[in-house]
mmCIF file of C-alpha atoms and ligand atoms in Angstrom:
data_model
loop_
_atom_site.group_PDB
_atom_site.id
_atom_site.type_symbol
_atom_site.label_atom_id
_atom_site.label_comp_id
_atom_site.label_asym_id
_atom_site.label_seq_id
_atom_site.Cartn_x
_atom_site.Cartn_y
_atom_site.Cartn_z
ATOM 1 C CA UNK X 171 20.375 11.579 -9.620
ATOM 2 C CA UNK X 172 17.312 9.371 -9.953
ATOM 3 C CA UNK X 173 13.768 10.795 -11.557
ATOM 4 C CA UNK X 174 11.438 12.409 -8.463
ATOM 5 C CA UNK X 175 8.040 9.724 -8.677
ATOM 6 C CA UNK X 176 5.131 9.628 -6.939
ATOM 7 C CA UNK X 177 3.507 6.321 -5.628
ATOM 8 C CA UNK X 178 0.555 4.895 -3.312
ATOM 9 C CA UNK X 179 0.913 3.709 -0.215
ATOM 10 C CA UNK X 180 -1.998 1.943 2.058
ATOM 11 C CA UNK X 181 -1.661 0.727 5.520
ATOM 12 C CA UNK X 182 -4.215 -1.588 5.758
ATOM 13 C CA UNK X 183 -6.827 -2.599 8.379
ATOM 14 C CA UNK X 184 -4.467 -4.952 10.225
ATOM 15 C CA UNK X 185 -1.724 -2.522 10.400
ATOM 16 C CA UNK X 186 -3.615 0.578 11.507
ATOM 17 C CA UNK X 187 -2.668 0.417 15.354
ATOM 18 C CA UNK X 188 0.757 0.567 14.033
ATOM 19 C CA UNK X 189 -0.006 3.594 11.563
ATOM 20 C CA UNK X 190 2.483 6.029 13.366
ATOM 21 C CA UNK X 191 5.520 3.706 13.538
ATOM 22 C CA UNK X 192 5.028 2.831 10.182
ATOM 23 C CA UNK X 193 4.619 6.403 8.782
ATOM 24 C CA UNK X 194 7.696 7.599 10.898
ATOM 25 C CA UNK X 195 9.592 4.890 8.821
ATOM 26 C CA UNK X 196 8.197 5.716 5.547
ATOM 27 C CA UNK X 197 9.370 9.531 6.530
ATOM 28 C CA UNK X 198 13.019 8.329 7.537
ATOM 29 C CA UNK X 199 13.421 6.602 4.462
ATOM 30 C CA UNK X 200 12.778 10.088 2.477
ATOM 31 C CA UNK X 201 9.745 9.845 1.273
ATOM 32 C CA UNK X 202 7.394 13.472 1.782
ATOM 33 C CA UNK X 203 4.152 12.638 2.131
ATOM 34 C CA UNK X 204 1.895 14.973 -0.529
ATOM 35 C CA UNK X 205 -1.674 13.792 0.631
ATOM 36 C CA UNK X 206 -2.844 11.049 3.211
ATOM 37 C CA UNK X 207 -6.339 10.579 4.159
ATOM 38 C CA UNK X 208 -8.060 7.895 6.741
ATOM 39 C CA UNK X 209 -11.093 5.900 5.629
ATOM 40 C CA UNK X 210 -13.085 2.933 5.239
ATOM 41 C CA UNK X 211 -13.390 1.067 2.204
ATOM 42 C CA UNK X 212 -16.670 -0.359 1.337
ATOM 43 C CA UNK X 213 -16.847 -3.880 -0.461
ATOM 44 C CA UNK X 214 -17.257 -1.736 -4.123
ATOM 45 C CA UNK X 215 -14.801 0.474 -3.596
ATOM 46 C CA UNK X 216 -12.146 -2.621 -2.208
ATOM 47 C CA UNK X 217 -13.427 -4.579 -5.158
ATOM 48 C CA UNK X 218 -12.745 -1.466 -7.632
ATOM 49 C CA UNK X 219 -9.422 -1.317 -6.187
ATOM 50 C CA UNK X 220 -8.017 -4.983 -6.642
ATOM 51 C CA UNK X 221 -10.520 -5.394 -9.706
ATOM 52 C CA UNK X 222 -6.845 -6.672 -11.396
ATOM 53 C CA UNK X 223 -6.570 -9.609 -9.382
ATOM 54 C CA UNK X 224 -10.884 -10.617 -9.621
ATOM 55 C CA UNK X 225 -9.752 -13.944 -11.282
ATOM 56 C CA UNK X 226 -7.579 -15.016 -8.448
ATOM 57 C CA UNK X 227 -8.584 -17.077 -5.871
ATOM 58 C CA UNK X 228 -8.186 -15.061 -2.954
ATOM 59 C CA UNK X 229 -10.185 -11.941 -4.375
ATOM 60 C CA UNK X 230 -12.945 -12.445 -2.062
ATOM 61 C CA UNK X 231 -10.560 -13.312 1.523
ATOM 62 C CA UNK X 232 -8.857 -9.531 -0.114
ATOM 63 C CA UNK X 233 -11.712 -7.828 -0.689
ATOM 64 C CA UNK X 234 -13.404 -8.717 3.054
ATOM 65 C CA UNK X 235 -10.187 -7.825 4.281
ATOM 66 C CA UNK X 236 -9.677 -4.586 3.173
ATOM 67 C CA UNK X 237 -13.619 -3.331 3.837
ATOM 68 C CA UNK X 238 -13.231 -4.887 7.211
ATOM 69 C CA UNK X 239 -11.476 -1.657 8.861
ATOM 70 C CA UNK X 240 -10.131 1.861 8.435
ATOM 71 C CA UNK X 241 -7.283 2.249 5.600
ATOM 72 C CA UNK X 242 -4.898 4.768 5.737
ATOM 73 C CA UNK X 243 -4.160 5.864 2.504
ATOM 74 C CA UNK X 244 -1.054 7.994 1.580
ATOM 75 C CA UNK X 245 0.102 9.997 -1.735
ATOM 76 C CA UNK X 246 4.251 10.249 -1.033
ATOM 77 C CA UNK X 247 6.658 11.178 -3.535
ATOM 78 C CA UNK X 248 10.883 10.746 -3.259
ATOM 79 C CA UNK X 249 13.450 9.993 -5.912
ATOM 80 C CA UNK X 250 12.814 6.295 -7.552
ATOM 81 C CA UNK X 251 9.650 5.829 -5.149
ATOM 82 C CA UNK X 252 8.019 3.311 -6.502
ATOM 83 C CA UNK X 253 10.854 0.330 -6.447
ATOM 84 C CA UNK X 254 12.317 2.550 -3.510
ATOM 85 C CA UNK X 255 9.362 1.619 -1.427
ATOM 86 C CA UNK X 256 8.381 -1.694 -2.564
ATOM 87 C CA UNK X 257 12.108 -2.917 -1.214
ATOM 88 C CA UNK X 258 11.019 -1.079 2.306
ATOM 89 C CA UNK X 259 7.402 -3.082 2.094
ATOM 90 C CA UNK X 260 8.863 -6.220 1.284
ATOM 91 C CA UNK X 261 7.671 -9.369 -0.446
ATOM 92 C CA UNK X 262 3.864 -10.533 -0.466
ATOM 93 C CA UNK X 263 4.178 -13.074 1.970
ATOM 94 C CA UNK X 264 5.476 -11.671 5.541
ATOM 95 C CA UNK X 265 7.444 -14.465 6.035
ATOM 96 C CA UNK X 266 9.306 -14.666 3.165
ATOM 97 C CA UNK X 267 10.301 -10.881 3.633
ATOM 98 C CA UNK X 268 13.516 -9.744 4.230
ATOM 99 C CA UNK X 269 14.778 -8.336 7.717
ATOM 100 C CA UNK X 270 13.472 -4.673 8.405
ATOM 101 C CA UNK X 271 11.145 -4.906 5.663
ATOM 102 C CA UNK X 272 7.375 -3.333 6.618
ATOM 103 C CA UNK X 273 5.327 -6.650 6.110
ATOM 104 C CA UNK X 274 8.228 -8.757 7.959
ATOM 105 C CA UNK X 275 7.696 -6.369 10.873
ATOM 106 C CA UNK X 276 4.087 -5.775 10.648
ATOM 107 C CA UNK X 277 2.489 -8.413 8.668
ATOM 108 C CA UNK X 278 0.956 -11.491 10.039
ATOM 109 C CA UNK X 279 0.017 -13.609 6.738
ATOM 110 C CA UNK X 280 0.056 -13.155 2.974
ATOM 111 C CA UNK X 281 -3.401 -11.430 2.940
ATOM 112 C CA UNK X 282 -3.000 -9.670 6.026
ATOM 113 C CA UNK X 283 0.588 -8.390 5.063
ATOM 114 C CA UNK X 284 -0.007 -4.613 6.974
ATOM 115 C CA UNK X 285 0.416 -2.707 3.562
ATOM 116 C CA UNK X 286 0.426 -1.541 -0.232
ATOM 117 C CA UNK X 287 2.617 -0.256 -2.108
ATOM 118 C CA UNK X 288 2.042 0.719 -5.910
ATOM 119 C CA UNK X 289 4.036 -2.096 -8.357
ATOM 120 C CA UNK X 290 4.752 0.348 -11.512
ATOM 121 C CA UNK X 291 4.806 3.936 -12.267
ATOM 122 C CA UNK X 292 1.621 3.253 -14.705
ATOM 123 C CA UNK X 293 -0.316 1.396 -11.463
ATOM 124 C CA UNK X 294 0.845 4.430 -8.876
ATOM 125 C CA UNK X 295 -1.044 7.316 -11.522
ATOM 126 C CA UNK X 296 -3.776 5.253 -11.187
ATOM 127 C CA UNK X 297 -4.077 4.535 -7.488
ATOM 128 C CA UNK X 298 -3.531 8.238 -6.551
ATOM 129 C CA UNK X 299 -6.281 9.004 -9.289
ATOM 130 C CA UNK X 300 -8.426 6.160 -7.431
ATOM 131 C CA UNK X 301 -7.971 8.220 -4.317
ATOM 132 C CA UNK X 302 -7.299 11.525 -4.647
ATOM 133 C CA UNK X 303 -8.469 13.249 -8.180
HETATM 134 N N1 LIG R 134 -2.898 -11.741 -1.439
HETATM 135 C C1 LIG R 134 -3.493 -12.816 -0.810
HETATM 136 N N2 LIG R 134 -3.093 -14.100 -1.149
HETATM 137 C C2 LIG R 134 -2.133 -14.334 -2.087
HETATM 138 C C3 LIG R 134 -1.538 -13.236 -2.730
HETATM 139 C C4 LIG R 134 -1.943 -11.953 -2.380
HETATM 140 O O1 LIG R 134 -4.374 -12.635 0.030
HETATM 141 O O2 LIG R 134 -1.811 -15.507 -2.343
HETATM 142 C C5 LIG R 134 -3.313 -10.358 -1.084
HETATM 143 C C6 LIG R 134 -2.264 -9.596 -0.285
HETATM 144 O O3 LIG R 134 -2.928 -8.768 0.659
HETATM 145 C C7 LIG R 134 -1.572 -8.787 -1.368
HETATM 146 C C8 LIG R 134 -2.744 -8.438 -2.282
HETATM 147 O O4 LIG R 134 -3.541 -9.624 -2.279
HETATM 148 O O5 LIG R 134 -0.904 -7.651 -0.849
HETATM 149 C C9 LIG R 134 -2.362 -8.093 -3.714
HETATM 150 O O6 LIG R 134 -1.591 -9.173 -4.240
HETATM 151 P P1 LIG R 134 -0.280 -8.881 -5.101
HETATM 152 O O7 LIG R 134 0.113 -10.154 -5.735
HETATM 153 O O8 LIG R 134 -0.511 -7.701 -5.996
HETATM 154 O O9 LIG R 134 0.801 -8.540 -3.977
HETATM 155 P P2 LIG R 134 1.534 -7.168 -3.595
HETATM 156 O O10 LIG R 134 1.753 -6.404 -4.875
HETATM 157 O O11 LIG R 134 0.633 -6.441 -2.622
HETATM 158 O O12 LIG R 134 2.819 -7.601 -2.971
HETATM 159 MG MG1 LIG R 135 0.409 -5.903 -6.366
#
């Protein structure tokens, strides 16, 4: 039996007419959802977020991105959550995603890719601190 985590999950702006679909999934994969909130992201607080990646060229397409709609931002924990949902989210890129995966279903480009999911245990405390402490 694997360690119960908890991780952060976002659907993002492009995704957010799809927000029940993709929650339903999230839910039949096992996750419980512990918090979830809707909001918008200004261009601080979408900066603040991705401040890892503020050397990268596509920081600025990102950050205009995610301030450009609502968010819907979930706290879910299950057993091995955080590599549990990554594999439901897929890779980066929507097209390079595997079959059934989140961003091959919902994503239409690698910025636009529908959602987030948290990459490490160490990264998910943070994010839900971000957004819920
Ligand atoms: N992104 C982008 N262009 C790229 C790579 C990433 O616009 O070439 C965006 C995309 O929305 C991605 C986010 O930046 O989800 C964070 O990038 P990361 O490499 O952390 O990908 P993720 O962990 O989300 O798969
Ligand atoms: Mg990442």
């Amino acid at each position: 039996m694997q360690e119960m985590e908890e991780t952060l999950f976002i659907i993002k702006p492009d995704a957010i007419s799809h927000a029940e679909s993709i929650i339903k999934r999230v839910e039949d994969e096992g996750f419980e959802i512990i918090e979830k909130k809707r909001l918008n992201l200004d261009r601080k607080r979408a900066s603040e977020f991705y401040a890892i990646h503020k050397e990268k060229p596509f920081y600025s397409e990102l950050v205009n991105f995610m301030s450009s709609g609502p968010v819907i931002v979930l706290r879910l924990t299950r057993e091995d959550a955080v590599s549990y949902l990554r594999k439901v989210v897929g890779t980066t890129n929507p097209s390079d995603a595997a079959p059934g995966t989140l961003r091959k279903e919902f994503g239409s480009g690698v910025c636009t890719n529908a959602v987030h999911a948290s990459d490490s245990k160490a990264n998910a405390d943070k994010e839900i601190a971000f957004f819920f402490k």
